[in-house]
Coordinates of C-alpha atoms and ligand atoms in Angstrom, one line a residue:
M245 CA 133.2 -50.9 -87.4
V246 CA 136.1 -51.3 -85.0
V247 CA 138.8 -53.7 -86.0
F248 CA 140.9 -55.0 -83.2
V249 CA 144.3 -55.1 -84.6
C250 CA 146.9 -57.2 -82.8
S251 CA 147.2 -54.9 -79.8
T252 CA 148.6 -58.2 -78.4
L253 CA 152.0 -56.8 -79.2
T254 CA 151.5 -53.3 -78.1
V255 CA 153.6 -52.3 -75.2
F256 CA 153.1 -50.0 -72.3
A257 CA 156.3 -48.0 -72.3
P258 CA 157.4 -44.6 -70.9
S259 CA 157.8 -41.6 -73.2
G260 CA 161.4 -40.8 -72.4
D261 CA 164.0 -43.3 -73.2
D262 CA 166.0 -42.0 -70.2
L263 CA 163.4 -43.1 -67.7
W264 CA 164.2 -46.2 -65.8
V265 CA 167.0 -47.1 -68.1
G266 CA 167.5 -50.8 -68.1
C267 CA 163.9 -51.6 -67.3
F268 CA 162.0 -50.6 -70.4
A269 CA 162.2 -51.3 -74.1
R270 CA 163.1 -48.3 -76.2
K271 CA 160.3 -46.9 -78.4
S272 CA 160.2 -48.9 -81.5
K273 CA 161.3 -47.6 -84.9
P274 CA 158.5 -47.2 -87.4
T275 CA 159.6 -50.2 -89.3
H276 CA 159.0 -52.3 -86.3
L277 CA 155.2 -52.0 -86.8
K278 CA 155.2 -53.4 -90.3
L279 CA 157.5 -56.2 -89.3
L280 CA 155.4 -57.3 -86.4
A281 CA 152.1 -57.0 -88.3
G282 CA 153.6 -59.1 -91.0
Y283 CA 154.2 -61.9 -88.5
L284 CA 150.7 -62.0 -87.1
P285 CA 148.8 -63.7 -89.9
I286 CA 145.3 -63.0 -88.7
I287 CA 143.7 -60.1 -86.9
P288 CA 141.8 -61.1 -83.7
P289 CA 138.1 -61.4 -84.1
P290 CA 136.2 -58.2 -82.9
P291 CA 133.9 -58.3 -79.9
L292 CA 130.2 -58.3 -80.8
H293 CA 127.4 -56.2 -79.4
P294 CA 125.3 -58.5 -77.2
K295 CA 122.0 -57.3 -78.8
T296 CA 122.8 -56.6 -82.5
L297 CA 125.7 -59.1 -82.8
E298 CA 127.5 -56.5 -84.9
P299 CA 131.1 -55.6 -84.1
V300 CA 131.2 -53.3 -81.1
K301 CA 131.7 -49.6 -81.9
P302 CA 133.7 -47.3 -79.6
E303 CA 130.6 -45.4 -78.6
D304 CA 128.9 -48.6 -77.5
L305 CA 131.5 -48.8 -74.8
S306 CA 131.2 -45.2 -73.6
P307 CA 128.7 -45.9 -70.8
L308 CA 131.3 -48.3 -69.3
F309 CA 134.8 -46.9 -70.0
P310 CA 136.5 -43.6 -70.4
D311 CA 137.6 -42.6 -73.9
E312 CA 141.3 -43.2 -73.4
L313 CA 140.7 -46.8 -72.3
I314 CA 138.3 -47.4 -75.2
K315 CA 141.1 -46.1 -77.5
Q316 CA 143.6 -48.4 -75.9
E317 CA 141.2 -51.4 -76.1
A318 CA 141.1 -51.0 -79.9
S319 CA 144.6 -49.6 -80.5
S320 CA 146.9 -50.9 -83.2
E321 CA 149.7 -48.7 -82.0
R322 CA 152.9 -50.5 -81.2
F323 CA 153.7 -48.4 -78.1
I324 CA 151.5 -46.4 -75.8
D325 CA 153.1 -43.9 -73.4
I326 CA 152.7 -44.4 -69.7
P327 CA 151.3 -41.1 -68.3
E328 CA 153.8 -39.2 -66.1
E329 CA 151.5 -39.5 -63.0
V330 CA 151.2 -43.2 -63.4
L331 CA 155.0 -43.6 -63.8
D332 CA 155.3 -41.6 -60.6
V333 CA 153.1 -44.0 -58.7
Y334 CA 154.8 -47.1 -60.3
K335 CA 158.0 -45.9 -58.6
L336 CA 156.5 -47.1 -55.3
W337 CA 157.2 -50.7 -56.3
R338 CA 158.6 -50.8 -59.9
P339 CA 160.9 -52.0 -61.3
T340 CA 160.1 -55.3 -59.6
P341 CA 162.9 -57.8 -58.9
L342 CA 163.9 -60.7 -61.2
I343 CA 165.1 -63.3 -58.8
R344 CA 167.0 -66.5 -59.4
A345 CA 165.5 -69.3 -57.3
R346 CA 168.9 -70.9 -56.5
R347 CA 167.6 -72.7 -53.4
L348 CA 164.7 -74.2 -55.2
E349 CA 167.1 -75.3 -57.9
K350 CA 169.2 -77.0 -55.2
L351 CA 166.2 -78.6 -53.6
L352 CA 165.2 -80.1 -57.0
D353 CA 168.8 -81.0 -57.8
T354 CA 168.2 -79.7 -61.3
P355 CA 170.7 -78.3 -63.8
A356 CA 168.0 -75.8 -64.9
K357 CA 168.2 -72.2 -64.0
I358 CA 165.0 -70.9 -62.5
Y359 CA 164.1 -67.2 -62.5
Y360 CA 161.0 -65.6 -61.2
K361 CA 159.7 -62.1 -61.8
Y362 CA 158.3 -61.1 -58.5
E363 CA 155.2 -58.9 -58.5
G364 CA 154.5 -59.5 -54.8
G365 CA 156.1 -56.3 -53.6
S366 CA 153.4 -54.0 -54.9
P367 CA 151.1 -52.2 -52.4
A368 CA 148.4 -54.9 -53.0
G369 CA 150.8 -57.8 -53.1
S370 CA 150.0 -58.7 -56.7
H371 CA 150.4 -57.5 -60.3
K372 CA 147.0 -55.8 -60.2
P373 CA 148.1 -52.3 -59.3
N374 CA 150.0 -52.2 -62.7
T375 CA 146.6 -51.8 -64.3
A376 CA 144.5 -50.3 -61.4
V377 CA 146.6 -47.2 -61.4
P378 CA 146.4 -46.3 -65.1
Q379 CA 142.7 -47.3 -65.2
V380 CA 141.8 -45.0 -62.3
W381 CA 144.0 -42.3 -63.7
C382 CA 142.2 -42.4 -67.1
N383 CA 138.8 -42.2 -65.4
A384 CA 139.9 -39.4 -63.1
Q385 CA 141.1 -37.4 -66.2
Q386 CA 137.6 -37.6 -67.6
G387 CA 136.1 -36.3 -64.4
I388 CA 134.6 -39.7 -63.3
K389 CA 133.9 -39.8 -59.6
N390 CA 132.5 -43.4 -59.2
L391 CA 133.9 -46.7 -60.4
V392 CA 132.4 -50.1 -60.0
T393 CA 134.1 -53.5 -60.3
E394 CA 134.0 -57.1 -59.1
T395 CA 136.7 -58.9 -57.1
G396 CA 137.3 -62.6 -56.3
A397 CA 140.0 -63.2 -53.6
G398 CA 140.2 -59.4 -53.2
Q399 CA 143.5 -58.7 -55.0
W400 CA 141.9 -56.7 -57.8
G401 CA 139.5 -55.0 -55.3
S402 CA 142.3 -53.9 -53.0
A403 CA 144.5 -52.8 -55.9
L404 CA 141.6 -50.7 -57.3
A405 CA 140.8 -49.3 -53.8
F406 CA 144.5 -48.3 -53.5
A407 CA 144.4 -46.5 -56.9
C408 CA 141.1 -44.8 -56.1
S409 CA 142.5 -43.4 -52.9
L410 CA 145.5 -42.0 -54.8
F411 CA 143.2 -40.1 -57.3
G412 CA 140.4 -39.1 -54.9
L413 CA 137.7 -41.6 -55.7
N414 CA 135.6 -43.4 -53.1
C415 CA 135.3 -47.2 -52.6
E416 CA 132.5 -49.3 -51.1
V417 CA 132.2 -53.1 -51.1
H418 CA 129.2 -55.5 -51.5
P419 CA 129.2 -59.3 -51.3
S420 CA 127.9 -60.9 -54.5
P421 CA 125.3 -62.0 -55.4
S422 CA 123.7 -59.0 -53.8
N423 CA 120.2 -57.6 -53.6
I424 CA 121.1 -54.2 -55.0
T425 CA 121.1 -55.3 -58.6
E426 CA 118.6 -57.0 -60.9
A427 CA 121.2 -59.6 -61.9
G428 CA 122.0 -60.4 -58.3
R429 CA 118.4 -60.6 -57.3
R430 CA 117.6 -63.0 -60.2
I431 CA 120.4 -65.3 -59.1
L432 CA 119.4 -65.3 -55.4
Q433 CA 115.8 -66.0 -56.4
I434 CA 116.9 -69.2 -58.1
D435 CA 119.5 -70.2 -55.5
P436 CA 119.4 -68.2 -52.2
S437 CA 122.7 -69.8 -51.2
S438 CA 124.5 -69.3 -54.5
P439 CA 128.3 -69.2 -53.8
G440 CA 128.6 -66.6 -56.5
S441 CA 131.1 -66.4 -59.3
L442 CA 133.2 -63.8 -61.0
G443 CA 130.7 -63.9 -63.9
I444 CA 127.8 -63.0 -61.6
A445 CA 129.8 -60.2 -59.9
I446 CA 130.7 -58.8 -63.3
S447 CA 127.0 -58.7 -64.3
E448 CA 126.2 -56.8 -61.1
A449 CA 129.0 -54.3 -61.7
V450 CA 128.2 -53.7 -65.3
E451 CA 124.5 -53.2 -64.5
I452 CA 125.3 -50.5 -62.1
A453 CA 127.8 -48.8 -64.4
A454 CA 125.4 -48.9 -67.3
A455 CA 122.6 -47.4 -65.3
N456 CA 124.6 -44.4 -63.8
A457 CA 126.0 -41.8 -66.1
D458 CA 128.7 -40.7 -63.5
T459 CA 129.8 -44.3 -62.9
M460 CA 132.3 -46.3 -65.0
Y461 CA 133.2 -50.0 -64.9
C462 CA 136.7 -51.4 -64.3
L463 CA 137.9 -54.9 -65.0
G464 CA 141.1 -56.4 -63.6
S465 CA 141.9 -58.9 -66.4
V466 CA 140.8 -60.3 -69.8
L467 CA 140.4 -57.0 -71.7
N468 CA 143.1 -55.8 -74.2
H469 CA 143.9 -52.6 -72.2
V470 CA 144.4 -54.5 -69.0
L471 CA 146.8 -56.9 -70.7
L472 CA 148.5 -53.9 -72.3
H473 CA 149.1 -52.3 -68.9
Q474 CA 150.6 -55.5 -67.6
T475 CA 153.2 -55.7 -70.3
V476 CA 155.3 -53.4 -68.1
I477 CA 156.2 -56.7 -66.4
G478 CA 157.7 -58.4 -69.5
E479 CA 159.3 -55.2 -70.8
E480 CA 161.3 -54.9 -67.5
C481 CA 162.1 -58.5 -67.6
I482 CA 163.6 -58.4 -71.1
K483 CA 165.9 -55.7 -70.0
Q484 CA 166.8 -57.5 -66.8
M485 CA 167.6 -60.7 -68.6
E486 CA 169.7 -58.9 -71.1
A487 CA 171.6 -57.2 -68.3
I488 CA 172.6 -60.6 -66.8
G489 CA 173.3 -62.2 -70.2
E490 CA 170.5 -64.7 -70.0
T491 CA 167.9 -65.8 -72.6
P492 CA 164.8 -67.6 -71.4
D493 CA 164.2 -71.1 -72.9
V494 CA 160.8 -71.6 -71.3
I495 CA 158.5 -68.8 -70.0
I496 CA 155.7 -69.9 -67.7
G497 CA 152.8 -68.1 -66.3
C498 CA 149.5 -69.0 -64.6
T499 CA 146.3 -68.0 -66.4
G500 CA 143.0 -67.0 -64.9
G501 CA 141.8 -64.2 -67.1
G502 CA 145.3 -64.1 -68.5
S503 CA 146.7 -60.7 -67.4
N504 CA 149.8 -61.6 -65.5
F505 CA 150.7 -64.2 -68.1
A506 CA 150.2 -61.8 -71.0
G507 CA 152.1 -59.1 -69.1
L508 CA 155.1 -61.4 -68.8
A509 CA 154.8 -63.3 -72.1
F510 CA 153.6 -60.8 -74.8
P511 CA 156.8 -58.7 -74.9
F512 CA 158.8 -62.0 -75.3
I513 CA 156.4 -63.2 -78.0
R514 CA 157.0 -60.0 -79.8
E515 CA 160.8 -60.7 -79.6
K516 CA 160.1 -64.2 -80.7
L517 CA 158.2 -63.0 -83.8
N518 CA 161.1 -60.7 -84.5
G519 CA 163.3 -63.7 -84.6
K520 CA 165.5 -62.6 -81.7
I521 CA 164.7 -65.4 -79.3
N522 CA 162.8 -68.6 -79.5
P523 CA 161.5 -69.5 -76.0
L524 CA 158.7 -71.9 -75.3
I525 CA 155.7 -69.9 -73.9
R526 CA 153.6 -72.0 -71.6
A527 CA 150.3 -71.0 -69.9
V528 CA 149.2 -73.1 -66.9
E529 CA 145.6 -73.3 -65.6
P530 CA 143.9 -75.3 -62.9
A531 CA 142.4 -78.6 -63.9
A532 CA 139.3 -77.4 -62.1
C533 CA 138.8 -74.5 -64.5
P534 CA 140.5 -75.4 -67.7
S535 CA 139.3 -72.8 -70.2
L536 CA 142.3 -73.0 -72.6
T537 CA 142.8 -76.7 -72.5
K538 CA 139.2 -77.9 -72.4
G539 CA 137.1 -74.9 -73.3
V540 CA 135.7 -74.2 -76.7
Y541 CA 137.0 -71.3 -78.8
A542 CA 133.8 -69.5 -79.4
Y543 CA 131.9 -66.2 -78.9
D544 CA 130.7 -66.0 -75.3
Y545 CA 129.7 -63.4 -72.8
G546 CA 132.2 -62.1 -70.2
D547 CA 129.5 -62.3 -67.5
T548 CA 126.8 -64.6 -66.4
A549 CA 123.8 -62.5 -67.2
G550 CA 124.9 -61.8 -70.8
M551 CA 125.3 -58.1 -70.6
T552 CA 128.9 -57.7 -71.8
P553 CA 129.9 -57.8 -75.5
L554 CA 130.4 -61.3 -76.9
M555 CA 134.1 -62.0 -77.0
K556 CA 135.8 -64.8 -79.1
M557 CA 137.7 -66.7 -76.5
H558 CA 138.3 -70.1 -75.0
T559 CA 135.4 -70.5 -72.6
L560 CA 133.8 -73.1 -70.3
G561 CA 130.4 -71.3 -70.8
H562 CA 129.3 -68.0 -69.2
D563 CA 127.1 -69.9 -66.7
F564 CA 130.1 -71.9 -65.4
I565 CA 130.3 -72.0 -61.6
P566 CA 133.6 -73.4 -60.2
D567 CA 133.6 -76.1 -57.6
P568 CA 133.4 -74.3 -54.2
I569 CA 136.2 -76.6 -52.9
H570 CA 138.6 -75.4 -55.5
A571 CA 141.0 -73.2 -53.6
G572 CA 143.6 -72.5 -56.2
G573 CA 142.0 -69.4 -57.7
L574 CA 141.9 -68.7 -61.5
R575 CA 138.2 -69.5 -61.5
Y576 CA 137.0 -67.4 -64.4
H577 CA 135.1 -69.2 -67.2
G578 CA 136.8 -67.5 -70.1
M579 CA 140.3 -66.6 -71.3
A580 CA 141.4 -63.2 -72.5
P581 CA 140.5 -62.9 -76.3
L582 CA 144.1 -61.9 -77.2
I583 CA 145.6 -64.9 -75.4
S584 CA 143.0 -67.1 -77.0
H585 CA 143.9 -65.7 -80.4
V586 CA 147.7 -66.1 -79.9
F587 CA 147.1 -69.7 -78.6
E588 CA 145.0 -70.5 -81.7
L589 CA 147.9 -69.1 -83.8
G590 CA 150.2 -71.6 -82.2
F591 CA 152.6 -69.0 -80.5
M592 CA 152.2 -70.6 -77.1
E593 CA 151.1 -73.8 -75.4
A594 CA 148.8 -74.5 -72.4
F595 CA 148.2 -77.2 -69.9
A596 CA 146.2 -77.8 -66.8
I597 CA 147.6 -79.0 -63.4
P598 CA 145.6 -80.4 -60.5
Q599 CA 145.3 -78.5 -57.3
I600 CA 147.3 -80.9 -55.0
E601 CA 150.4 -80.8 -57.3
C602 CA 150.2 -77.0 -57.3
F603 CA 150.1 -76.7 -53.6
R604 CA 152.9 -79.3 -53.2
G605 CA 155.0 -77.1 -55.4
A606 CA 154.1 -74.0 -53.4
I607 CA 155.3 -75.7 -50.2
Q608 CA 158.6 -76.6 -51.9
F609 CA 158.9 -73.1 -53.1
A610 CA 158.1 -71.5 -49.7
R611 CA 160.5 -73.9 -47.8
S612 CA 163.4 -73.2 -50.2
E613 CA 162.8 -69.5 -51.2
G614 CA 161.1 -68.3 -48.1
L615 CA 158.1 -66.7 -49.9
I616 CA 154.5 -68.0 -49.6
P617 CA 152.9 -67.7 -53.1
A618 CA 149.3 -66.7 -53.7
P619 CA 147.2 -69.7 -54.7
E620 CA 147.2 -68.7 -58.4
P621 CA 151.0 -68.6 -59.1
T622 CA 151.3 -72.0 -57.5
H623 CA 150.2 -73.3 -61.0
A624 CA 153.3 -71.6 -62.5
I625 CA 155.5 -73.0 -59.8
A626 CA 154.2 -76.5 -60.3
A627 CA 154.8 -76.2 -64.1
T628 CA 158.3 -74.8 -63.4
I629 CA 159.1 -77.7 -61.1
R630 CA 157.9 -80.2 -63.8
E631 CA 160.2 -78.6 -66.3
A632 CA 163.1 -78.4 -63.9
L633 CA 162.7 -82.1 -63.1
H634 CA 162.5 -82.9 -66.8
C635 CA 165.8 -81.0 -67.2
K636 CA 167.3 -83.2 -64.4
Q637 CA 166.4 -86.3 -66.5
T638 CA 167.8 -84.9 -69.7
G639 CA 170.7 -83.1 -68.2
E640 CA 169.7 -79.8 -70.0
S641 CA 170.4 -76.6 -68.1
K642 CA 167.4 -74.7 -69.5
V643 CA 166.6 -71.1 -68.4
I644 CA 163.1 -71.1 -67.0
L645 CA 161.3 -67.8 -66.3
M646 CA 158.1 -67.5 -64.4
A647 CA 155.8 -64.9 -63.0
K648 CA 154.9 -64.9 -59.3
W649 CA 153.1 -62.9 -56.8
T650 CA 152.0 -63.3 -53.2
W651 CA 149.0 -63.1 -50.9
S652 CA 147.2 -59.9 -50.3
F653 CA 146.0 -59.1 -46.9
Ligands
PLP29 C1 143.4 -61.1 -61.3 C2 143.3 -62.3 -60.5 C3 143.4 -63.5 -61.0 C4 143.6 -63.7 -62.5 O1 144.9 -63.3 -62.8 P1 145.3 -63.1 -64.3 O2 146.7 -62.7 -64.2 O3 144.5 -62.1 -64.9 O4 145.2 -64.4 -65.0 C5 143.3 -64.6 -60.2 N1 143.1 -64.5 -58.9 C6 143.0 -63.3 -58.3 C7 142.7 -63.2 -56.9 C8 143.1 -62.1 -59.1 O5 143.0 -61.0 -58.5

């Protein structure tokens, strides 16, 4: 049986302390592990095999993922080294800037200090290359030549294509639902004009990976190893905030599958559990796809056809299809199991914001800071503006930290 032990708080850190000084947390001392485990009262529920309903064993995942990523998925290590080759690629855009949004502060006339960690300078324009690169590298190490995945707005797809080109793997793209898989054909039979969903595209990708020995599956969010890779964001941020003598009072991130949020927030939650800081940690989701605030916390499939393991998560149901007019992104039916778990434990809060308020916030941000956000982080921007305006009322000069990225073209 595989027990998934709070890898929530595992951190993706480089092996040498001298690398990128000022950006990464040092490797923890052995006592760290015990301390942290002591704070997390309950181990996250394990994923279940879709047929036997028994906890998933590592070998069950072998048709889909390389050994190293399976190991990371179930790891209870505190720190996992970033491979040298991955660090070398990260140098293209990391460390990413932590920017004070002074002009937005002025526009809102707020005493709050607003900082954003900007992941938009990566080759794909989002945080996705942070995990695409290590995922492809792990597959390439195992001699895998073909990868299959799904993508929504294309940010994950373009990040994975970028990583594939670095390590010599090919990339082809099919619109979903497609005629090349059983899962896709079944959906099209019922509704030939189906708008598709991430859940359907995942079913198609998993079906292809499971049927081909030389093909592995990659996911851009939700899974533990993906969240783990993204913690490079929060680790850098802790160092950057330390360097300018600031401590965040409120940390805000948008949640689709939860990877950018976890990437920023989990290292801060670890610091919080260690008693070093006490920020409010706030996830923001679209009112049109409210998995954390309106979903049930239950075992559900990650895909529409029910081929993935069952994961205990906040879910709107694996057959959820978002409203086609919802343009704000973050349309996945479930929330990352680790975020769901941390939410249940009360270490963070969540709320949903309607689309118009998000886009209004994006316009204020673009007009004052000069950067057009992707639709997804407009949720974090809207929540940041709400908090900043609240500070204006109370006169508090809270330090607000949010994650932001940009369009990919
Ligand atoms: C990955 C992705 C999301 C979800 O982001 P998380 O950080 O995992 O919540 C939303 N929209 C697009 C286009 C994405 O690529």
